[in-house]
Amino acid sequence: MKIKKPKYFSSFSLLEKELAKQNYSKIFVLVDSNTRQHCFSKLLSFSKNIIIIEIKPTDEHKNLISCEKIWQTLSAENADRKSVLINIGGGMICDLGGFAASVYKRGIDFMHVPTTSMAMCDAAIGGKTAVNFANAKNIIGTFHQPKQIFICNDFLKSLPKRELISGLAEVMKHALLNNDKKILNQLNEIAVDDLDWKKLVKSSVEYKMKVIEKDFFEQNIRKLLNVGHTFGHAVEAALMHDEKKKLLHGEAVAMGFRFEILLAIIVFDLKLDEANFVLELLDKYFPIIKFSSTEKKKIIALLKADKKNQNGKINFSLFKKIGNAKIDCFVSEEKIEQLLKAF
Ligand SMILES: NC(=O)c1ccc[n+]([C@@H]2O[C@H](COP(=O)([O-])OP(=O)(O)OC[C@H]3O[C@@H](n4cnc5c(N)ncnc54)[C@H](O)[C@@H]3O)[C@@H](O)[C@H]2O)c1
């Protein structure tokens, strides 16, 4: 399937001009309170004649209640099929706005202006939209391509450092799947503050585009992009309502990688030097989280409810080696419980 390439902008003013060119009957902009303050406010001339919809930040608000707020505004303002919703924000806003637009009047155009490393490197690319439901991540959603994606690295300047680092989990994922030595060396050798985000974003986007062009609807090789995510999503959901322990998406995915790398050693004899390389890379950027026995139970319950499971077996994508992962690795619940006990 042909996928439109994102457009890159070196400054706010260039992006602003591009957005101002949009020729729709009505332009709606979805933001959260942070992206309204730090990102939308930078796009001064674009800010005229548009309707803003503001949602509270964080993943807790990526839900049907926020969707309803978006749909209420679209209806009240008579949005028609020639209207557009421009999502200015991180993965939360892109997933939420993408979903809301993809089903409103059976689908209106939407565009993404990703403002976090996570959204630039991953969430805004690939046309997966979703909201969380019944305590599970991304359980309601659609595959729907954005009309356009505008990437401007300037937005990363106001992003808190913890959020910036969170996006590295997906950069790592793409570089490990692609065995991209240049990016892996950069991640391994360079200090966090000196990372070249332009290169990291571009390499991640290019790899992900290559995969989704071959398999947009995730019937086959797109499942590779789930490495680290089966366990990661369960961890993210299990801790979501714990104010002290809740994790950013990338931090949860990093825990997912740690668990699934150990699983790959058991299932595929993944070489220990490769496993150690990945684990040390994760340690450079991400905290190691210890789970209580109650949390482990919650994680198991969430893994059992994963949308990819079949016949009571949990479905993982696992590394056989760096640059070679396998999809549809079905592992029994007993094996997972045993490993999690020791984790
Ligand atoms: N659809 C996909 O393919 C895909 C892929 C990866 C992740 N995701 C989803 O993305 C979400 C996580 O995305 P995220 O990590 O971007 O989190 P996020 O969207 O919640 O943003 C993180 C925080 O940063 C703030 N923020 C955003 N941009 C800012 C900026 N430029 N300056 C200052 N503050 C800013 C936000 O308000 C929020 O508080 C999760 O819901 C995850 O499931 C989706």
CSV table of N, CA and C in Angstrom, one decimal, residues 66-226:
chain,number,residue,atom,x,y,z
A,66,SER,N,-13.0,11.3,26.2
A,66,SER,CA,-12.4,12.3,25.4
A,66,SER,C,-12.9,12.3,24.0
A,67,CYS,N,-13.1,11.1,23.4
A,67,CYS,CA,-13.6,11.0,22.1
A,67,CYS,C,-15.0,11.7,22.0
A,68,GLU,N,-15.8,11.5,23.0
A,68,GLU,CA,-17.1,12.1,23.0
A,68,GLU,C,-17.0,13.6,23.0
A,69,LYS,N,-16.0,14.1,23.7
A,69,LYS,CA,-15.8,15.6,23.8
A,69,LYS,C,-15.5,16.1,22.3
A,70,ILE,N,-14.6,15.3,21.7
A,70,ILE,CA,-14.3,15.7,20.3
A,70,ILE,C,-15.5,15.6,19.4
A,71,TRP,N,-16.2,14.5,19.4
A,71,TRP,CA,-17.4,14.4,18.6
A,71,TRP,C,-18.4,15.4,18.9
A,72,GLN,N,-18.6,15.8,20.2
A,72,GLN,CA,-19.6,16.8,20.5
A,72,GLN,C,-19.2,18.1,19.8
A,73,THR,N,-17.9,18.5,19.9
A,73,THR,CA,-17.5,19.8,19.3
A,73,THR,C,-17.7,19.7,17.8
A,74,LEU,N,-17.3,18.6,17.2
A,74,LEU,CA,-17.4,18.5,15.7
A,74,LEU,C,-18.9,18.6,15.3
A,75,SER,N,-19.8,18.0,16.1
A,75,SER,CA,-21.2,18.1,15.7
A,75,SER,C,-21.7,19.5,16.0
A,76,ALA,N,-21.4,20.1,17.1
A,76,ALA,CA,-21.9,21.4,17.4
A,76,ALA,C,-21.4,22.5,16.4
A,77,GLU,N,-20.2,22.2,15.9
A,77,GLU,CA,-19.7,23.2,14.9
A,77,GLU,C,-20.0,22.8,13.4
A,78,ASN,N,-20.9,21.8,13.3
A,78,ASN,CA,-21.3,21.3,12.0
A,78,ASN,C,-20.1,20.9,11.1
A,79,ALA,N,-19.2,20.1,11.6
A,79,ALA,CA,-18.1,19.6,10.8
A,79,ALA,C,-18.7,18.7,9.7
A,80,ASP,N,-18.3,18.9,8.5
A,80,ASP,CA,-18.8,18.0,7.4
A,80,ASP,C,-17.6,17.2,6.9
A,81,ARG,N,-17.8,16.4,5.8
A,81,ARG,CA,-16.8,15.5,5.3
A,81,ARG,C,-15.6,16.3,4.7
A,82,LYS,N,-15.8,17.6,4.5
A,82,LYS,CA,-14.7,18.4,4.0
A,82,LYS,C,-13.9,19.1,5.1
A,83,SER,N,-14.2,18.7,6.4
A,83,SER,CA,-13.5,19.3,7.5
A,83,SER,C,-12.2,18.4,7.8
A,84,VAL,N,-11.3,19.0,8.5
A,84,VAL,CA,-10.1,18.3,8.9
A,84,VAL,C,-9.8,18.5,10.4
A,85,LEU,N,-9.3,17.4,11.0
A,85,LEU,CA,-8.9,17.5,12.4
A,85,LEU,C,-7.3,17.4,12.4
A,86,ILE,N,-6.7,18.4,12.9
A,86,ILE,CA,-5.2,18.4,13.0
A,86,ILE,C,-4.8,18.1,14.4
A,87,ASN,N,-4.1,17.0,14.6
A,87,ASN,CA,-3.7,16.6,16.0
A,87,ASN,C,-2.3,17.1,16.3
A,88,ILE,N,-2.2,18.0,17.2
A,88,ILE,CA,-0.9,18.6,17.6
A,88,ILE,C,-0.6,18.1,19.0
A,89,GLY,N,0.3,17.1,19.0
A,89,GLY,CA,0.6,16.5,20.3
A,89,GLY,C,1.4,15.3,20.2
A,90,GLY,N,1.5,14.6,21.4
A,90,GLY,CA,2.3,13.3,21.4
A,90,GLY,C,1.4,12.2,21.0
A,91,GLY,N,1.9,11.0,21.3
A,91,GLY,CA,1.2,9.8,20.8
A,91,GLY,C,-0.2,9.7,21.3
A,92,MET,N,-0.5,10.3,22.5
A,92,MET,CA,-1.8,10.2,23.1
A,92,MET,C,-2.8,11.0,22.2
A,93,ILE,N,-2.4,12.2,21.8
A,93,ILE,CA,-3.3,13.1,21.0
A,93,ILE,C,-3.4,12.5,19.6
A,94,CYS,N,-2.3,12.0,19.0
A,94,CYS,CA,-2.4,11.4,17.7
A,94,CYS,C,-3.3,10.2,17.6
A,95,ASP,N,-3.1,9.3,18.6
A,95,ASP,CA,-4.0,8.1,18.6
A,95,ASP,C,-5.4,8.4,18.8
A,96,LEU,N,-5.7,9.3,19.8
A,96,LEU,CA,-7.0,9.7,20.1
A,96,LEU,C,-7.7,10.5,19.0
A,97,GLY,N,-7.0,11.5,18.5
A,97,GLY,CA,-7.6,12.3,17.4
A,97,GLY,C,-7.8,11.5,16.1
A,98,GLY,N,-6.8,10.6,15.9
A,98,GLY,CA,-6.9,9.8,14.7
A,98,GLY,C,-8.1,8.9,14.8
A,99,PHE,N,-8.3,8.3,15.9
A,99,PHE,CA,-9.5,7.4,16.1
A,99,PHE,C,-10.8,8.2,15.9
A,100,ALA,N,-10.9,9.3,16.7
A,100,ALA,CA,-12.1,10.1,16.7
A,100,ALA,C,-12.5,10.5,15.2
A,101,ALA,N,-11.5,11.0,14.5
A,101,ALA,CA,-11.7,11.5,13.1
A,101,ALA,C,-12.0,10.3,12.2
A,102,SER,N,-11.4,9.2,12.4
A,102,SER,CA,-11.5,8.0,11.5
A,102,SER,C,-13.0,7.4,11.5
A,103,VAL,N,-13.7,7.7,12.6
A,103,VAL,CA,-15.1,7.1,12.6
A,103,VAL,C,-16.2,8.2,12.5
A,104,TYR,N,-15.8,9.5,12.7
A,104,TYR,CA,-16.8,10.6,12.7
A,104,TYR,C,-17.3,10.7,11.2
A,105,LYS,N,-18.6,10.6,11.1
A,105,LYS,CA,-19.3,10.6,9.8
A,105,LYS,C,-18.6,9.6,8.8
A,106,ARG,N,-18.2,8.5,9.4
A,106,ARG,CA,-17.5,7.4,8.7
A,106,ARG,C,-16.2,7.8,8.2
A,107,GLY,N,-15.6,8.8,8.8
A,107,GLY,CA,-14.2,9.2,8.5
A,107,GLY,C,-14.1,10.6,7.9
A,108,ILE,N,-13.4,11.5,8.6
A,108,ILE,CA,-13.0,12.8,8.0
A,108,ILE,C,-11.5,12.8,8.0
A,109,ASP,N,-10.9,13.7,7.2
A,109,ASP,CA,-9.5,13.8,7.1
A,109,ASP,C,-8.9,14.2,8.4
A,110,PHE,N,-7.7,13.6,8.8
A,110,PHE,CA,-7.0,14.1,9.9
A,110,PHE,C,-5.5,14.2,9.6
A,111,MET,N,-4.8,15.0,10.3
A,111,MET,CA,-3.3,15.2,10.1
A,111,MET,C,-2.7,15.1,11.4
A,112,HIS,N,-1.4,14.7,11.4
A,112,HIS,CA,-0.7,14.7,12.7
A,112,HIS,C,0.5,15.7,12.6
A,113,VAL,N,0.6,16.4,13.7
A,113,VAL,CA,1.8,17.3,14.0
A,113,VAL,C,2.4,16.7,15.3
A,114,PRO,N,3.2,15.7,15.2
A,114,PRO,CA,3.8,15.1,16.4
A,114,PRO,C,4.7,16.0,17.2
A,115,THR,N,4.6,16.0,18.5
A,115,THR,CA,5.4,17.0,19.3
A,115,THR,C,6.3,16.3,20.3
A,116,THR,N,6.2,15.0,20.4
A,116,THR,CA,7.1,14.2,21.3
A,116,THR,C,8.0,13.3,20.4
A,117,SER,N,9.1,12.9,21.1
A,117,SER,CA,10.0,12.0,20.4
A,117,SER,C,9.2,10.7,20.0
A,118,MET,N,8.4,10.2,21.0
A,118,MET,CA,7.6,9.0,20.8
A,118,MET,C,6.7,9.1,19.6
A,119,ALA,N,6.0,10.3,19.4
A,119,ALA,CA,5.1,10.4,18.3
A,119,ALA,C,5.8,10.6,17.0
A,120,MET,N,7.0,11.4,17.0
A,120,MET,CA,7.7,11.6,15.8
A,120,MET,C,8.3,10.2,15.3
A,121,CYS,N,8.8,9.4,16.2
A,121,CYS,CA,9.6,8.2,15.8
A,121,CYS,C,8.6,7.0,15.6
A,122,ASP,N,7.4,7.1,16.1
A,122,ASP,CA,6.6,6.0,16.1
A,122,ASP,C,5.1,6.3,15.9
A,123,ALA,N,4.5,6.9,17.0
A,123,ALA,CA,3.0,6.9,17.1
A,123,ALA,C,2.3,7.6,15.9
A,124,ALA,N,2.9,8.6,15.3
A,124,ALA,CA,2.3,9.4,14.2
A,124,ALA,C,2.4,8.7,12.9
A,125,ILE,N,3.3,7.6,12.9
A,125,ILE,CA,3.6,7.0,11.6
A,125,ILE,C,2.8,5.6,11.6
A,126,GLY,N,2.1,5.4,10.5
A,126,GLY,CA,1.6,4.0,10.3
A,126,GLY,C,0.1,3.8,10.4
A,127,GLY,N,-0.6,4.9,10.8
A,127,GLY,CA,-2.1,4.9,10.7
A,127,GLY,C,-2.8,4.0,11.7
A,128,LYS,N,-2.1,3.7,12.8
A,128,LYS,CA,-2.9,2.9,13.8
A,128,LYS,C,-3.5,4.0,14.8
A,129,THR,N,-4.8,3.9,15.0
A,129,THR,CA,-5.4,4.9,15.9
A,129,THR,C,-6.0,4.0,17.0
A,130,ALA,N,-6.2,4.6,18.2
A,130,ALA,CA,-6.7,3.8,19.3
A,130,ALA,C,-7.1,4.6,20.5
A,131,VAL,N,-8.0,4.1,21.3
A,131,VAL,CA,-8.2,4.5,22.7
A,131,VAL,C,-8.1,3.3,23.6
A,132,ASN,N,-7.8,3.6,24.9
A,132,ASN,CA,-7.8,2.6,25.9
A,132,ASN,C,-9.2,2.3,26.3
A,133,PHE,N,-9.5,1.1,26.8
A,133,PHE,CA,-10.9,0.7,27.2
A,133,PHE,C,-10.8,-0.4,28.2
A,134,ALA,N,-11.6,-0.4,29.2
A,134,ALA,CA,-11.7,-1.5,30.2
A,134,ALA,C,-10.3,-1.8,30.7
A,135,ASN,N,-9.5,-0.8,31.1
A,135,ASN,CA,-8.2,-1.0,31.7
A,135,ASN,C,-7.2,-1.6,30.7
A,136,ALA,N,-7.5,-1.8,29.5
A,136,ALA,CA,-6.5,-2.3,28.5
A,136,ALA,C,-6.1,-1.3,27.5
A,137,LYS,N,-4.9,-1.4,27.1
A,137,LYS,CA,-4.3,-0.4,26.2
A,137,LYS,C,-4.8,-0.6,24.7
A,138,ASN,N,-5.2,0.5,24.1
A,138,ASN,CA,-5.4,0.5,22.6
A,138,ASN,C,-6.4,-0.6,22.2
A,139,ILE,N,-7.4,-0.9,23.0
A,139,ILE,CA,-8.3,-2.0,22.7
A,139,ILE,C,-9.4,-1.7,21.6
A,140,ILE,N,-9.6,-0.3,21.5
A,140,ILE,CA,-10.6,0.1,20.5
A,140,ILE,C,-9.9,1.0,19.5
A,141,GLY,N,-9.9,0.7,18.2
A,141,GLY,CA,-9.2,1.5,17.3
A,141,GLY,C,-9.4,1.1,15.8
A,142,THR,N,-8.7,1.8,15.0
A,142,THR,CA,-8.9,1.6,13.5
A,142,THR,C,-7.5,1.7,12.9
A,143,PHE,N,-7.4,1.1,11.6
A,143,PHE,CA,-6.3,1.4,10.8
A,143,PHE,C,-6.7,2.5,9.8
A,144,HIS,N,-6.2,3.7,9.9
A,144,HIS,CA,-6.6,4.8,9.0
A,144,HIS,C,-5.5,5.7,8.8
A,145,GLN,N,-5.1,5.9,7.6
A,145,GLN,CA,-4.0,6.8,7.3
A,145,GLN,C,-4.2,8.3,7.5
A,146,PRO,N,-3.3,9.0,8.2
A,146,PRO,CA,-3.5,10.5,8.2
A,146,PRO,C,-3.3,11.0,6.8
A,147,LYS,N,-3.9,12.1,6.5
A,147,LYS,CA,-3.8,12.8,5.2
A,147,LYS,C,-2.4,13.3,5.0
A,148,GLN,N,-1.8,13.7,6.1
A,148,GLN,CA,-0.4,14.3,6.1
A,148,GLN,C,0.2,14.2,7.5
A,149,ILE,N,1.5,14.1,7.5
A,149,ILE,CA,2.2,14.2,8.8
A,149,ILE,C,3.3,15.3,8.7
A,150,PHE,N,3.3,16.2,9.6
A,150,PHE,CA,4.3,17.3,9.6
A,150,PHE,C,5.3,17.1,10.8
A,151,ILE,N,6.5,16.9,10.5
A,151,ILE,CA,7.5,16.7,11.6
A,151,ILE,C,8.4,17.9,11.7
A,152,CYS,N,8.5,18.5,12.9
A,152,CYS,CA,9.3,19.7,13.2
A,152,CYS,C,10.1,19.4,14.5
A,153,ASN,N,11.4,19.2,14.4
A,153,ASN,CA,12.1,18.8,15.6
A,153,ASN,C,12.2,19.9,16.7
A,154,ASP,N,11.9,21.1,16.3
A,154,ASP,CA,11.9,22.2,17.2
A,154,ASP,C,11.0,22.0,18.4
A,155,PHE,N,9.9,21.2,18.2
A,155,PHE,CA,9.0,20.9,19.3
A,155,PHE,C,9.7,20.2,20.5
A,156,LEU,N,10.8,19.4,20.1
A,156,LEU,CA,11.4,18.6,21.2
A,156,LEU,C,12.1,19.5,22.3
A,157,LYS,N,12.3,20.8,21.9
A,157,LYS,CA,13.0,21.7,22.8
A,157,LYS,C,12.3,21.9,24.2
A,158,SER,N,10.9,21.9,24.1
A,158,SER,CA,10.2,22.1,25.3
A,158,SER,C,9.8,20.8,26.0
A,159,LEU,N,10.1,19.7,25.4
A,159,LEU,CA,9.7,18.4,26.0
A,159,LEU,C,10.5,18.0,27.2
A,160,PRO,N,9.9,17.7,28.3
A,160,PRO,CA,10.7,17.3,29.5
A,160,PRO,C,11.6,16.1,29.2
A,161,LYS,N,12.8,16.1,29.8
A,161,LYS,CA,13.8,15.1,29.5
A,161,LYS,C,13.3,13.6,29.6
A,162,ARG,N,12.5,13.4,30.6
A,162,ARG,CA,12.0,12.0,30.8
A,162,ARG,C,11.1,11.6,29.6
A,163,GLU,N,10.4,12.5,29.1
A,163,GLU,CA,9.5,12.2,27.9
A,163,GLU,C,10.4,12.0,26.7
A,164,LEU,N,11.4,12.9,26.6
A,164,LEU,CA,12.3,12.8,25.4
A,164,LEU,C,12.9,11.4,25.3
A,165,ILE,N,13.4,10.9,26.5
A,165,ILE,CA,14.1,9.6,26.6
A,165,ILE,C,13.1,8.5,26.3
A,166,SER,N,11.8,8.7,26.7
A,166,SER,CA,10.8,7.6,26.5
A,166,SER,C,10.8,7.2,25.0
A,167,GLY,N,10.9,8.2,24.1
A,167,GLY,CA,10.8,7.9,22.7
A,167,GLY,C,12.0,7.0,22.2
A,168,LEU,N,13.1,7.0,23.0
A,168,LEU,CA,14.2,6.1,22.6
A,168,LEU,C,13.9,4.7,22.6
A,169,ALA,N,12.9,4.2,23.3
A,169,ALA,CA,12.5,2.8,23.3
A,169,ALA,C,12.1,2.4,21.9
A,170,GLU,N,11.4,3.2,21.2
A,170,GLU,CA,10.9,2.9,19.9
A,170,GLU,C,12.1,3.1,18.9
A,171,VAL,N,12.9,4.0,19.1
A,171,VAL,CA,14.1,4.2,18.2
A,171,VAL,C,15.0,2.9,18.3
A,172,MET,N,15.2,2.5,19.5
A,172,MET,CA,15.9,1.2,19.8
A,172,MET,C,15.3,0.1,19.1
A,173,LYS,N,14.0,0.0,19.2
A,173,LYS,CA,13.2,-1.2,18.6
A,173,LYS,C,13.5,-1.2,17.1
A,174,HIS,N,13.3,0.0,16.4
A,174,HIS,CA,13.5,0.0,15.0
A,174,HIS,C,14.9,-0.3,14.6
A,175,ALA,N,15.9,0.2,15.4
A,175,ALA,CA,17.3,0.0,15.0
A,175,ALA,C,17.7,-1.5,15.3
A,176,LEU,N,17.1,-2.1,16.3
A,176,LEU,CA,17.5,-3.5,16.6
A,176,LEU,C,16.8,-4.4,15.5
A,177,LEU,N,15.6,-4.1,15.1
A,177,LEU,CA,14.9,-4.9,14.1
A,177,LEU,C,15.7,-4.8,12.8
A,178,ASN,N,16.2,-3.6,12.5
A,178,ASN,CA,16.8,-3.3,11.2
A,178,ASN,C,18.3,-3.5,11.3
A,179,ASN,N,18.8,-3.9,12.4
A,179,ASN,CA,20.3,-4.1,12.7
A,179,ASN,C,21.0,-2.8,12.2
A,180,ASP,N,20.5,-1.7,12.5
A,180,ASP,CA,21.1,-0.4,12.1
A,180,ASP,C,22.3,0.0,13.0
A,181,LYS,N,23.5,-0.4,12.5
A,181,LYS,CA,24.7,-0.3,13.4
A,181,LYS,C,24.9,1.2,13.7
A,182,LYS,N,24.7,2.1,12.7
A,182,LYS,CA,25.0,3.5,13.0
A,182,LYS,C,24.2,4.0,14.1
A,183,ILE,N,22.9,3.7,14.1
A,183,ILE,CA,22.0,4.2,15.2
A,183,ILE,C,22.3,3.5,16.5
A,184,LEU,N,22.5,2.2,16.4
A,184,LEU,CA,22.8,1.5,17.7
A,184,LEU,C,24.1,2.0,18.3
A,185,ASN,N,25.1,2.3,17.5
A,185,ASN,CA,26.4,2.8,18.0
A,185,ASN,C,26.1,4.2,18.6
A,186,GLN,N,25.3,5.0,18.0
A,186,GLN,CA,25.0,6.3,18.5
A,186,GLN,C,24.4,6.2,19.9
A,187,LEU,N,23.4,5.3,20.0
A,187,LEU,CA,22.7,5.1,21.2
A,187,LEU,C,23.6,4.6,22.3
A,188,ASN,N,24.5,3.7,21.9
A,188,ASN,CA,25.4,3.1,22.8
A,188,ASN,C,26.5,4.0,23.3
A,189,GLU,N,27.0,4.8,22.4
A,189,GLU,CA,28.3,5.6,22.8
A,189,GLU,C,28.1,7.0,23.1
A,190,ILE,N,27.0,7.6,22.7
A,190,ILE,CA,26.9,9.1,22.8
A,190,ILE,C,26.1,9.4,24.1
A,191,ALA,N,26.4,10.5,24.8
A,191,ALA,CA,25.7,10.9,26.0
A,191,ALA,C,24.3,11.4,25.6
A,192,VAL,N,23.4,11.2,26.5
A,192,VAL,CA,21.9,11.5,26.2
A,192,VAL,C,21.8,12.9,25.6
A,193,ASP,N,22.5,13.9,26.2
A,193,ASP,CA,22.3,15.3,25.8
A,193,ASP,C,22.8,15.6,24.4
A,194,ASP,N,23.7,14.7,23.9
A,194,ASP,CA,24.3,14.9,22.6
A,194,ASP,C,23.7,14.1,21.5
A,195,LEU,N,22.6,13.4,21.8
A,195,LEU,CA,22.0,12.6,20.7
A,195,LEU,C,21.5,13.5,19.5
A,196,ASP,N,21.7,13.0,18.3
A,196,ASP,CA,21.3,13.7,17.1
A,196,ASP,C,19.8,13.3,16.8
A,197,TRP,N,18.9,14.1,17.3
A,197,TRP,CA,17.5,13.7,17.1
A,197,TRP,C,17.0,13.7,15.7
A,198,LYS,N,17.6,14.6,14.9
A,198,LYS,CA,17.2,14.6,13.5
A,198,LYS,C,17.4,13.2,12.9
A,199,LYS,N,18.6,12.7,13.1
A,199,LYS,CA,19.0,11.4,12.5
A,199,LYS,C,18.1,10.3,13.1
A,200,LEU,N,17.9,10.4,14.5
A,200,LEU,CA,17.2,9.3,15.1
A,200,LEU,C,15.7,9.2,14.6
A,201,VAL,N,15.1,10.4,14.5
A,201,VAL,CA,13.7,10.5,14.0
A,201,VAL,C,13.7,9.9,12.5
A,202,LYS,N,14.6,10.4,11.7
A,202,LYS,CA,14.5,10.1,10.3
A,202,LYS,C,14.7,8.6,10.1
A,203,SER,N,15.7,8.0,10.8
A,203,SER,CA,15.9,6.6,10.6
A,203,SER,C,14.8,5.7,11.1
A,204,SER,N,14.2,6.1,12.2
A,204,SER,CA,13.0,5.4,12.7
A,204,SER,C,11.8,5.5,11.8
A,205,VAL,N,11.6,6.7,11.3
A,205,VAL,CA,10.4,6.9,10.3
A,205,VAL,C,10.7,6.1,9.1
A,206,GLU,N,11.9,6.1,8.5
A,206,GLU,CA,12.2,5.4,7.3
A,206,GLU,C,11.9,3.9,7.5
A,207,TYR,N,12.4,3.3,8.6
A,207,TYR,CA,12.3,1.9,8.8
A,207,TYR,C,10.8,1.5,9.0
A,208,LYS,N,10.1,2.3,9.8
A,208,LYS,CA,8.7,2.0,10.0
A,208,LYS,C,7.9,2.1,8.7
A,209,MET,N,8.2,3.1,7.9
A,209,MET,CA,7.5,3.3,6.6
A,209,MET,C,7.7,2.1,5.8
A,210,LYS,N,8.9,1.6,5.7
A,210,LYS,CA,9.2,0.4,4.9
A,210,LYS,C,8.4,-0.8,5.3
A,211,VAL,N,8.2,-1.0,6.6
A,211,VAL,CA,7.4,-2.1,7.1
A,211,VAL,C,6.0,-2.0,6.8
A,212,ILE,N,5.4,-0.8,7.1
A,212,ILE,CA,4.0,-0.6,6.9
A,212,ILE,C,3.5,-0.6,5.5
A,213,GLU,N,4.5,-0.1,4.6
A,213,GLU,CA,4.1,-0.2,3.2
A,213,GLU,C,3.9,-1.6,2.7
A,214,LYS,N,4.6,-2.5,3.3
A,214,LYS,CA,4.4,-4.0,2.9
A,214,LYS,C,3.2,-4.6,3.6
A,215,ASP,N,2.8,-4.1,4.8
A,215,ASP,CA,1.8,-4.8,5.6
A,215,ASP,C,1.0,-3.8,6.4
A,216,PHE,N,0.2,-2.9,5.8
A,216,PHE,CA,-0.5,-1.9,6.5
A,216,PHE,C,-1.4,-2.4,7.6
A,217,PHE,N,-2.1,-3.5,7.3
A,217,PHE,CA,-3.1,-4.0,8.2
A,217,PHE,C,-2.6,-5.1,9.2
A,218,GLU,N,-1.3,-5.1,9.4
A,218,GLU,CA,-0.7,-6.0,10.4
A,218,GLU,C,-1.2,-7.5,10.3
A,219,GLN,N,-1.1,-8.0,9.0
A,219,GLN,CA,-1.4,-9.4,8.8
A,219,GLN,C,-0.1,-10.3,8.9
A,220,ASN,N,1.0,-9.6,8.8
A,220,ASN,CA,2.3,-10.3,8.7
A,220,ASN,C,3.4,-9.6,9.3
A,221,ILE,N,4.3,-9.0,8.5
A,221,ILE,CA,5.6,-8.5,9.0
A,221,ILE,C,5.4,-7.3,9.9
A,222,ARG,N,4.3,-6.6,9.8
A,222,ARG,CA,4.1,-5.4,10.7
A,222,ARG,C,4.1,-5.9,12.2
A,223,LYS,N,3.8,-7.2,12.4
A,223,LYS,CA,3.7,-7.7,13.7
A,223,LYS,C,5.1,-7.6,14.4
A,224,LEU,N,6.2,-7.6,13.5
A,224,LEU,CA,7.5,-7.4,14.1
A,224,LEU,C,7.6,-6.2,15.0
A,225,LEU,N,6.9,-5.2,14.7
A,225,LEU,CA,7.0,-3.9,15.5
A,225,LEU,C,6.4,-4.1,16.9
A,226,ASN,N,5.8,-5.3,17.1
A,226,ASN,CA,5.3,-5.6,18.5
A,226,ASN,C,6.4,-6.1,19.4
